[in-house]
XYZ file of C-alpha atoms in Angstrom:
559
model
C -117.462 111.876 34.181
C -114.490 110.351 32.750
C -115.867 107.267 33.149
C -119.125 107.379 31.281
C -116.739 109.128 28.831
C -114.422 105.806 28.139
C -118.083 103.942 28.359
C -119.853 105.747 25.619
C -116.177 105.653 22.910
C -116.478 101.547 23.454
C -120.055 101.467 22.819
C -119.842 103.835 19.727
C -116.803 101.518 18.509
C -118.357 98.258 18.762
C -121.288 99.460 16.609
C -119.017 100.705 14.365
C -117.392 97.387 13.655
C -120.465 96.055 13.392
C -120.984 98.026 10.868
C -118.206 96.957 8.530
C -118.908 94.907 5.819
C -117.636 91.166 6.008
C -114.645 89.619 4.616
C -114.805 86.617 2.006
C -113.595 84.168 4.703
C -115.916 85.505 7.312
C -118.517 83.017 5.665
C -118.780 80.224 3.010
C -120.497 79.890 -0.274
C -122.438 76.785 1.333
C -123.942 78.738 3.735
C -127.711 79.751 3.239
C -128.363 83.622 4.151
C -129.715 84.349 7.352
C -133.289 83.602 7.461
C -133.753 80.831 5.534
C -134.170 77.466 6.842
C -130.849 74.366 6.615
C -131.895 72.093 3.692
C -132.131 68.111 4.691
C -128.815 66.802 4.421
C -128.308 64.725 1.408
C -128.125 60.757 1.329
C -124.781 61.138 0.567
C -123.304 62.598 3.273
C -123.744 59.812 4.924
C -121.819 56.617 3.355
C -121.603 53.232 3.817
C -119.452 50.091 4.316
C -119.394 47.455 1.606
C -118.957 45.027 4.966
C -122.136 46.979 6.872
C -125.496 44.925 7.068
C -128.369 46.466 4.779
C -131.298 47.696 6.305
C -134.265 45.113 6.969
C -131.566 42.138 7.767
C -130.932 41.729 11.460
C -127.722 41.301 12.303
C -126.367 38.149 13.989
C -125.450 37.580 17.531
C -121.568 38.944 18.444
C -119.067 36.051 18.943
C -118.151 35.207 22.194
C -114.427 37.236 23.267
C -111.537 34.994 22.748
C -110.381 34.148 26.408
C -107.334 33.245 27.495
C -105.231 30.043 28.164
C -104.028 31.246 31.496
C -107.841 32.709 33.184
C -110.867 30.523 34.020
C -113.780 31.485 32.391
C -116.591 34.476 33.674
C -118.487 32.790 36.395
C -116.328 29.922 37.737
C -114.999 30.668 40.975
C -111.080 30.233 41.502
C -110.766 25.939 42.841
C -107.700 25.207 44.424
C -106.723 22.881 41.613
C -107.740 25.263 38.517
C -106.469 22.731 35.906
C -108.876 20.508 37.393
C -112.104 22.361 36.162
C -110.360 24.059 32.794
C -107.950 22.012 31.255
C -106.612 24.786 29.407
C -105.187 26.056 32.515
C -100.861 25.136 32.759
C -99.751 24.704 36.089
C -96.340 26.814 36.968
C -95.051 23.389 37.830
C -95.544 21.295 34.671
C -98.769 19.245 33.448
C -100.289 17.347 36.183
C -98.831 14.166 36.901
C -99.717 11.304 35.227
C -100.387 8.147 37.646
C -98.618 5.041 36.079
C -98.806 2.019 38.438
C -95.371 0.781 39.628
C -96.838 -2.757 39.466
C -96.386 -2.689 35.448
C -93.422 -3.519 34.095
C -90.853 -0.507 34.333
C -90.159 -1.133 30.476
C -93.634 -0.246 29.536
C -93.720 3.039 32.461
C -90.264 4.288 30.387
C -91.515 3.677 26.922
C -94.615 5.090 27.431
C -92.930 8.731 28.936
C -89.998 8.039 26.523
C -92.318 8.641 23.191
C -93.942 11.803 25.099
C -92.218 15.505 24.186
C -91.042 16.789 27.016
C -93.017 19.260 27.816
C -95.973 16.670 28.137
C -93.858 14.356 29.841
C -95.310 13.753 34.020
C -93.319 15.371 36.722
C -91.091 13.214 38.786
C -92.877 11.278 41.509
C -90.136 11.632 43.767
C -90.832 14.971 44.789
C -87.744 17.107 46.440
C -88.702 19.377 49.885
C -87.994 23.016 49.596
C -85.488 22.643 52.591
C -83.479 19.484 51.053
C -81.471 20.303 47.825
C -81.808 18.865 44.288
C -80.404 16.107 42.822
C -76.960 15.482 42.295
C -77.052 15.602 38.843
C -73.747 14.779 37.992
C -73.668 11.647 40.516
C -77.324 10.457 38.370
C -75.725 11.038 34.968
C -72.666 8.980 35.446
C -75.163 6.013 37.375
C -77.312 6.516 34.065
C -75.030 5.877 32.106
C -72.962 2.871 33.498
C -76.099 0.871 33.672
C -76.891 1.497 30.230
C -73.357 0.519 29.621
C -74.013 -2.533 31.231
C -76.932 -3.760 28.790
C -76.047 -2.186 25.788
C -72.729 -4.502 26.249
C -75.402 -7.611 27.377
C -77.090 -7.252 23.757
C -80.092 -5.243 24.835
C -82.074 -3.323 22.328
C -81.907 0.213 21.820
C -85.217 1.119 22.992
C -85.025 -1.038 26.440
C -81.358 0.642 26.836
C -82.967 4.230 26.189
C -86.039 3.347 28.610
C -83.832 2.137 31.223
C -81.646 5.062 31.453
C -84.795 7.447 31.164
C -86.248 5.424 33.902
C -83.222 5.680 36.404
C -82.964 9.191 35.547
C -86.812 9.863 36.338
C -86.886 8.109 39.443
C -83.985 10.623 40.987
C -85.432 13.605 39.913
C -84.281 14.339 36.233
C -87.359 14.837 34.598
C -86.723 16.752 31.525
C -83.733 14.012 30.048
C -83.154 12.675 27.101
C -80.984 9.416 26.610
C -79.557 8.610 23.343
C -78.096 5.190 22.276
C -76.127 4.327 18.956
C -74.626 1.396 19.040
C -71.594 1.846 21.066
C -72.222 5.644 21.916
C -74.577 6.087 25.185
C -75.392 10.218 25.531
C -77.740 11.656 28.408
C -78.631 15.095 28.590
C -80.449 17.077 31.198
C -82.033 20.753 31.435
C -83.199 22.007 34.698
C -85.252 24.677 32.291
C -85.333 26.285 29.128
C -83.613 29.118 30.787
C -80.717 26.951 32.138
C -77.588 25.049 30.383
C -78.151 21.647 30.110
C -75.945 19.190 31.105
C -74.650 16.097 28.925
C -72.899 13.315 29.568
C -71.852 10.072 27.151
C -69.975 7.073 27.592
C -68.420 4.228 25.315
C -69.391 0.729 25.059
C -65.567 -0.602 24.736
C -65.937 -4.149 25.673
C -69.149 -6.077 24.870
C -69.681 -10.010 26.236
C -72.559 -12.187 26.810
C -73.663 -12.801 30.184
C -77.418 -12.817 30.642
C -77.169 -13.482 34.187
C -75.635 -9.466 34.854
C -78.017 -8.651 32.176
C -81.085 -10.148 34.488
C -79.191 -8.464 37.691
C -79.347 -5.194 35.929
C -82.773 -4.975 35.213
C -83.636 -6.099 38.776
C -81.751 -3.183 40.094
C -83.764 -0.927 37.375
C -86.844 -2.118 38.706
C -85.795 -1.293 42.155
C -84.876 1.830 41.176
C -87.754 3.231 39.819
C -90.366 1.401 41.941
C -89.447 1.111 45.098
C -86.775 4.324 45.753
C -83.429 3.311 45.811
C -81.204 5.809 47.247
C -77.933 6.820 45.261
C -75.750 4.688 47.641
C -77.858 1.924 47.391
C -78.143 1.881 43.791
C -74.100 2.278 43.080
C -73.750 -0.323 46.020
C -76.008 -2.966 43.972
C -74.140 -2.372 40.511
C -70.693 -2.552 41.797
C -71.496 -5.987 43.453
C -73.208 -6.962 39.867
C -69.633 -6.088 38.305
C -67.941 -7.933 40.873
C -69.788 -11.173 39.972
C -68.155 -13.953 38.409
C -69.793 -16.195 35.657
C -72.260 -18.469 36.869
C -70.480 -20.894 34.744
C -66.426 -21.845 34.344
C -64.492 -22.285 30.907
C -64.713 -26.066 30.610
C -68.720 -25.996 31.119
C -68.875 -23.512 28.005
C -66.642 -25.844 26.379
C -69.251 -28.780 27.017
C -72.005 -26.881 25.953
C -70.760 -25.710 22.808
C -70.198 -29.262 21.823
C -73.462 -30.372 22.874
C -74.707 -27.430 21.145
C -73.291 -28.625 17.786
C -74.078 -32.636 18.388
C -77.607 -31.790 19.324
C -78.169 -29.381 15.878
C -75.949 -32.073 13.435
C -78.949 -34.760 14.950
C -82.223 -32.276 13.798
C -80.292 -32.624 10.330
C -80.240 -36.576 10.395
C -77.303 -37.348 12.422
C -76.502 -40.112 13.931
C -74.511 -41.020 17.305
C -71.144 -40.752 14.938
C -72.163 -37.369 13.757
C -73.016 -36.152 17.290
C -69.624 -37.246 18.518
C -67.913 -35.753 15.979
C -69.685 -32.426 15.265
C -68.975 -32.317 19.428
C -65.260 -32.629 19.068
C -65.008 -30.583 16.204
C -67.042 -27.611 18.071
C -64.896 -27.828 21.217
C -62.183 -28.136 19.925
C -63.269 -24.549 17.595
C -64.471 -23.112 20.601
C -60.628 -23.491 22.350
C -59.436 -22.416 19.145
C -61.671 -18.843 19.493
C -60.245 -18.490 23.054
C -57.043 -18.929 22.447
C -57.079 -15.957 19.712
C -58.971 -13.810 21.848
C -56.378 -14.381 24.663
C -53.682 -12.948 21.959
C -55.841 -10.097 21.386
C -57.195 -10.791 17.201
C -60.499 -9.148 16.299
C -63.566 -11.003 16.833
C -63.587 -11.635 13.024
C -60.446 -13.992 13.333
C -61.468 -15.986 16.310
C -64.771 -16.592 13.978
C -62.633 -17.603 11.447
C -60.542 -20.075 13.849
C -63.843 -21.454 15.543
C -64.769 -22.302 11.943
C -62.396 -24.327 11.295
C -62.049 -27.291 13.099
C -65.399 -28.231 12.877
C -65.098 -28.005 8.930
C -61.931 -30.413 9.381
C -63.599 -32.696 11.004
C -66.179 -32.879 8.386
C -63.712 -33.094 5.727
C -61.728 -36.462 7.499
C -64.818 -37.843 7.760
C -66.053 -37.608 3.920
C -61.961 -38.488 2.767
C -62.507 -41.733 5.504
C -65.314 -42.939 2.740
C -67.439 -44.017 6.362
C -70.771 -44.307 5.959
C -71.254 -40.771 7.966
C -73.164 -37.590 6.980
C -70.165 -35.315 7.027
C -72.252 -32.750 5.789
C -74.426 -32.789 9.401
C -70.791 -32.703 10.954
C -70.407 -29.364 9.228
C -74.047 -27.800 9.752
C -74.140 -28.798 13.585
C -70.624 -26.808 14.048
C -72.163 -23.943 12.410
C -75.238 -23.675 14.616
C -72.711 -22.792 17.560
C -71.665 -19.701 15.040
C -74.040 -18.178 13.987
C -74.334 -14.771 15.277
C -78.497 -15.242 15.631
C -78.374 -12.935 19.069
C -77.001 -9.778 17.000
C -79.134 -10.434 14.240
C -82.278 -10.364 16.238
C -81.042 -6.866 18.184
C -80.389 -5.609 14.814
C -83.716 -6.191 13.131
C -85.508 -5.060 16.129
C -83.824 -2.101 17.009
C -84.471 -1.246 12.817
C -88.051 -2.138 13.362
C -87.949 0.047 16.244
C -86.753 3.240 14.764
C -83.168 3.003 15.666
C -81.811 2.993 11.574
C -78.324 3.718 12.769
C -77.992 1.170 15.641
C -79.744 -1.626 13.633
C -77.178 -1.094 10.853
C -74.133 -0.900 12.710
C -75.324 -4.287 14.124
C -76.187 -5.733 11.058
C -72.644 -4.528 9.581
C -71.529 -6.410 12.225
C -73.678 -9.106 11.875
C -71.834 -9.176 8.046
C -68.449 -9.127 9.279
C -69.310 -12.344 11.569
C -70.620 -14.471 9.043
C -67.820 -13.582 6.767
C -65.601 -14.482 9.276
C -67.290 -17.983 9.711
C -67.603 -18.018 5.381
C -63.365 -17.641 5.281
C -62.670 -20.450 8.166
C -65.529 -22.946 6.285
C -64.559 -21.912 2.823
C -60.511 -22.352 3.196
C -61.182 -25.936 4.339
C -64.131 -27.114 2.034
C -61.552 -26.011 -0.758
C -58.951 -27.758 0.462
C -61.103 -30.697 1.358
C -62.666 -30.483 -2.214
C -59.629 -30.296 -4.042
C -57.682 -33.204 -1.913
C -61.118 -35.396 -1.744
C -61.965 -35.071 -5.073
C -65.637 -33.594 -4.435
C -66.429 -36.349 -2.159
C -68.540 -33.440 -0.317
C -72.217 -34.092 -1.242
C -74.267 -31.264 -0.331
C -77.596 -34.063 -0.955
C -76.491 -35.888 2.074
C -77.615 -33.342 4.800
C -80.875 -33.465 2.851
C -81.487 -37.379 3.512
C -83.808 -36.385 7.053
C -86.185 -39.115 8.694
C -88.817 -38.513 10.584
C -87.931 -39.017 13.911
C -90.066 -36.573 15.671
C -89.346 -37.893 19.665
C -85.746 -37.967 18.778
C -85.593 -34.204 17.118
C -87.586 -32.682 20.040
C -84.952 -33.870 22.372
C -82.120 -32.627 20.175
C -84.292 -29.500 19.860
C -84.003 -29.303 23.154
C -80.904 -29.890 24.360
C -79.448 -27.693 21.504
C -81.743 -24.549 23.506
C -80.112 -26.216 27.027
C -76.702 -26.041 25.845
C -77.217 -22.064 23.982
C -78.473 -20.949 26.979
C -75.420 -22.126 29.178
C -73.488 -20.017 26.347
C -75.771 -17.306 26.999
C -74.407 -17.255 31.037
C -77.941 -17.609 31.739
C -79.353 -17.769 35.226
C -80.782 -21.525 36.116
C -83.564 -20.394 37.099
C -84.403 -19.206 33.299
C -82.823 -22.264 31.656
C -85.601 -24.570 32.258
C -88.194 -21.788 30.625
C -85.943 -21.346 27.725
C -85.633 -24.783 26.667
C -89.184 -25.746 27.107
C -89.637 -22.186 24.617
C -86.944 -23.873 22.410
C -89.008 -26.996 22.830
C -92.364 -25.721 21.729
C -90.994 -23.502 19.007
C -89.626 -26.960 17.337
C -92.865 -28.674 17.368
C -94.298 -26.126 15.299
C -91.862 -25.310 13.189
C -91.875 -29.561 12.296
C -95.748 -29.452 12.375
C -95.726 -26.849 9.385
C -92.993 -27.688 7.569
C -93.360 -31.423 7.670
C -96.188 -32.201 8.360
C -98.399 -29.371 6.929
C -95.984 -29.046 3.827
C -95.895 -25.007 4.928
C -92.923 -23.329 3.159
C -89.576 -23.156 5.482
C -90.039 -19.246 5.196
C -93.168 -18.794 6.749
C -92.858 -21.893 8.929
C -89.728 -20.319 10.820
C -91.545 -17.419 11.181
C -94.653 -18.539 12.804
C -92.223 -21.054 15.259
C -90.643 -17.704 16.001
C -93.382 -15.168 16.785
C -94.084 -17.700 19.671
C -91.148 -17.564 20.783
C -91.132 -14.069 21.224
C -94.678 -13.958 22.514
C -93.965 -16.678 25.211
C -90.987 -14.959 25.907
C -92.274 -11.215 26.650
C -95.176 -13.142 28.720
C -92.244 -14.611 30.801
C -90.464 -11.706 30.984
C -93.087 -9.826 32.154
C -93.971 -12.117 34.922
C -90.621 -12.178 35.684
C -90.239 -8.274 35.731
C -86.333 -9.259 33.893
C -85.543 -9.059 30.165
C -87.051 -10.726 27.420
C -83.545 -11.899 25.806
C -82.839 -14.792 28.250
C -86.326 -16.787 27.389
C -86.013 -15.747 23.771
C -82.126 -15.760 22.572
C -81.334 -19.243 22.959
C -84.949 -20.574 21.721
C -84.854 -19.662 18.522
C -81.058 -21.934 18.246
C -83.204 -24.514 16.770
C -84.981 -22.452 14.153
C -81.258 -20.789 12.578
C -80.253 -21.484 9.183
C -77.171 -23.847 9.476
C -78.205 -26.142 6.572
C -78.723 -23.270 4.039
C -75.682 -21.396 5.142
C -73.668 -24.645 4.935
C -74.954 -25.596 1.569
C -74.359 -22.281 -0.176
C -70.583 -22.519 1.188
C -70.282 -25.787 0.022
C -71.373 -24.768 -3.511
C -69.028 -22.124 -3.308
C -65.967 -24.267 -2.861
C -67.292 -26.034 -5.921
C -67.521 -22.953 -8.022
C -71.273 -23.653 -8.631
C -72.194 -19.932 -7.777
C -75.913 -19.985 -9.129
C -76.623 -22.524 -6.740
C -74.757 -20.783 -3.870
C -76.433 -17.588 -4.278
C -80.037 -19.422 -4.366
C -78.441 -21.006 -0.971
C -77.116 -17.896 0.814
C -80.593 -15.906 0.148
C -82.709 -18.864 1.695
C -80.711 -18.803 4.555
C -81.071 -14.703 4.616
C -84.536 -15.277 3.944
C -84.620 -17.874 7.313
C -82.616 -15.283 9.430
C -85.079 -12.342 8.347
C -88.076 -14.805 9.350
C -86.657 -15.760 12.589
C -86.119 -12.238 13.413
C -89.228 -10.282 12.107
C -91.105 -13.596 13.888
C -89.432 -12.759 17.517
C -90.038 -8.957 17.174
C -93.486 -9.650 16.023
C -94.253 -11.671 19.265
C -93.136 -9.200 21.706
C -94.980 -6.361 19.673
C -97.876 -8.920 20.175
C -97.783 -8.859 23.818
C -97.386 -5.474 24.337
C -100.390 -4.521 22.137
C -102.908 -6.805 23.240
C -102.126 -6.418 27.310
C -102.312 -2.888 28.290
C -100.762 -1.241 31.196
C -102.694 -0.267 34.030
C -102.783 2.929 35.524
C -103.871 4.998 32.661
C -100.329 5.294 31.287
C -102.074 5.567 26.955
C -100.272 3.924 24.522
C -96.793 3.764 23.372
C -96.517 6.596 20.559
C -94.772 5.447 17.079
C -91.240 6.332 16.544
C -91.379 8.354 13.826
C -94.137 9.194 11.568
C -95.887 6.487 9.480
C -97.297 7.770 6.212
C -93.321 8.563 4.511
C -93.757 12.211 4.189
């Protein structure tokens, strides 16, 4: 009973609050009463995107999802070289190695990788075992860096000096180095990663001298190095034995030569046997002069001023003597043994190159030399003017016959006697002066025979020099320098430089000045000419391998 008695009270309360009436928010004003059907909703309700397609277009196909750099696209099956069939794909190791044949010069290898970022550059192809450990970097720094010691000091270009060290510090292992040469200054650095501290080492050209025949050793041992494996030992073995050797030729031989030197040049300028005995006496006896103020220790600028003058002297006597002798050819042939026309060359190619700083610390230098030589000419051509009464004829140098036989052979023997200057090997003497050789004949073909303008004449004459000189270098697998220094000592500017001192001395500075620019004008030639060549070869015979091309230094448009 008590049960249908709770039952009935809930059933008697729920129809009571049915009953009540509704409250406002119990329903909205929108609502239609009950009974009556919903409306169609209005257009409105439903809006639109300015970006949506209308109706009746069909819209175009989706773009394909952007994929990634590091997955192979849907479909392909995983290779076991991925970066073989997407080249997207980066390797945990580096980009794929690059296969650049070790029978190409290593000059060409180097420069090619050199002008690469690193990032793109190829792995090492010496490739380290898990169980051996890495390369002693420290021990491949310092051996980096004394062998570009060693031809920076031989007169070696920036950009050989920079691919040589890269090269040595490829072939052990380094690969992510970067060498960096300014003019005395050599600086290496290496990072393992870009998570790691690198490591950088430099070193100081002190002492610079010319010996082509360690220059030639070195680049042997480079060659060595990065083609056929060297070991560490080896490779420190081999360069302390090339410091240990002696010049292939003593004092009084370098004595000889630099008189021949000066005979042979005072003979392309009309000189007779006189004038080649006495331009040789006057140059030896300058050359003696230079060593004995380098043995007290004076700056290279004074022994160039000492070297200067006994040559000039002996020009002078001769002109006061009233003989029937072209002192001026005395003078010119003595200055062909002084002109600086190996630093001139490095410093117009390494500016041609890209290398602004080394090329003008160079040609600074190049400055100081010639100033040097200007002071030791100048002090005696005033003195000799001044005693003499201007018995100096700057016409007489001028008075040149065509003896073409005769002038090859002095052409010649003036390239015989640079190169034993130079400390050349023999083996590269005989190449040099048959260079020298052919670079006279057509030099004297255009200019005297063809009427061609000295300018372009000396410029042509040296191109081939440098083109005949990179082809025998190449061969040779050694530097260019030996077959191309020393042949172009027929093509420098003694008469102008002469002349324009002369005219100095007499205070006639108009003519002078038109004198000193020819001769810049001939040293420019000679040197653009030689560069030239070399570029020549290197753009018309490619390397094998698939090594690409050598990338520009820097960009080319000026912006």
């Amino acid at each position: 009973m008590a049960d249908r008695k709770r039952g009935g009270r809930a059933a008697d309360a729920e129809q009571a609050e049915d009953r009540k009436p509704q409250s406002d928010e119990a329903h909205s004003a929108f609502t239609p009463p009950l009974g009556v059907p919903l409306p169609p909703p209005p257009e409105d309700d439903h809006p639109t995107s300015e970006f949506a397609v209308p109706e009746g277009i069909a819209p175009e196909s989706g773009a394909e999802p952007e994929g990634s750099a590091f997955t192979l696209p849907p479909g392909t099956s995983v290779p076991v070289a991925p970066q073989a069939v997407y080249p997207a794909f980066t390797p945990p190791h580096g980009i794929p190695r690059v296969s650049l044949t070790k029978e190409a010069p290593w000059q060409d290898r180097m420069r090619t990788m050199l002008r690469m970022p690193v990032g793109e550059r190829p792995a090492p192809e010496r490739a380290e075992k898990q169980d051996e450990p890495g390369p002693p970097v420290p021990r491949v720094l310092d051996l980096t860096l004394r062998i570009g010691e060693l031809l920076l000091a031989g007169g070696e270009g920036a950009e050989d000096v920079e691919a040589a060290m890269f090269g040595v510090a490829h072939a052990y292992g380094l690969d992510r180095c970067e060498p960096t040469v300014t003019f005395t200054l050599l600086t290496v650095s290496y990072q393992p990663s870009l998570v790691d501290d690198p490591v950088t080492a430099n070193r100081t050209v002190r002492r610079r001298g010319t010996d082509y025949t360690r220059l030639s050793a070195v680049f042997r041992l480079v060659h060595d190095i990065t083609s056929r494996g060297l070991t560490l030992e080896e490779a420190y073995g081999r360069l302390a034995e090339i410091r240990r050797n002696r010049h292939p030729y003593p004092g009084w031989a370098l004595t000889a030569a630099s008189g021949l030197l000066a005979g042979a040049a005072s003979m392309l300028v009309g000189g007779g046997v006189v004038v080649f005995l006495a331009a040789a006496v006057g140059a030896m006896c300058g050359d003696r002069l230079a060593w004995l103020a380098s043995g007290r220790g004076l700056p290279e600028f004074y022994q160039f001023v000492a070297a200067a003058m006994p040559p000039a002297a002996m020009g002078v006597a001769l002109s006061a003597s009233h003989a029937h002798v072209q002192a001026s050819a005395v003078i010119t042939g003595g200055l062909f043994a002084l002109i600086p026309g190996r630093a001139l060359v490095a410093g117009v190619q390494d500016g041609l190159t890209g290398y602004y700083i080394t090329a003008a610390a160079r040609l600074l230098e190049v400055g100081y030399l010639i100033a040097g030589i200007v002071c030791g000419v100048l002090i005696v051509l005033y003195g000799g003017v001044r005693i003499g009464g201007g018995t100096l004829n700057p016409e007489a140098a001028l008075e040149r016959q065509e003896r073409p036989v005769l002038q090859i052979i002095a052409a010649m023997l003036l390239v015989f006697a640079f190169a034993v200057l130079l400390q050349q090997e023999r083996s590269t003497v005989l190449a040099a002066t048959l260079n020298g050789g052919v670079a006279w004949v057509i030099y004297a073909a255009l200019a005297d025979t063809a009427g061609v303008d000295p300018v372009p004449a000396t410029a042509i004459a040296a191109g081939l020099v440098g083109l005949f000189g990179q082809l025998l270098s190449r061969y040779r697998y050694a530097s260019a320098l030996p077959y191309v220094t020393a042949a172009i000592g027929p093509l420098l500017p003694g008469s102008a430089t002469y002349f324009a001192l002369l005219n100095f001395a007499k205070n006639e500075m108009n003519a002078g000045i038109s004198s000193l620019t020819k001769a810049a004008a001939l040293a420019l030639a000679i040197a653009i000419g030689v560069n030239l060549g070399s570029e020549a070869a290197r753009l018309f015979i490619r390397v094998p391998g698939g090594a690409g091309t050598r990338r520009a230094a820097k960009r080319t448009r000026g912006f």
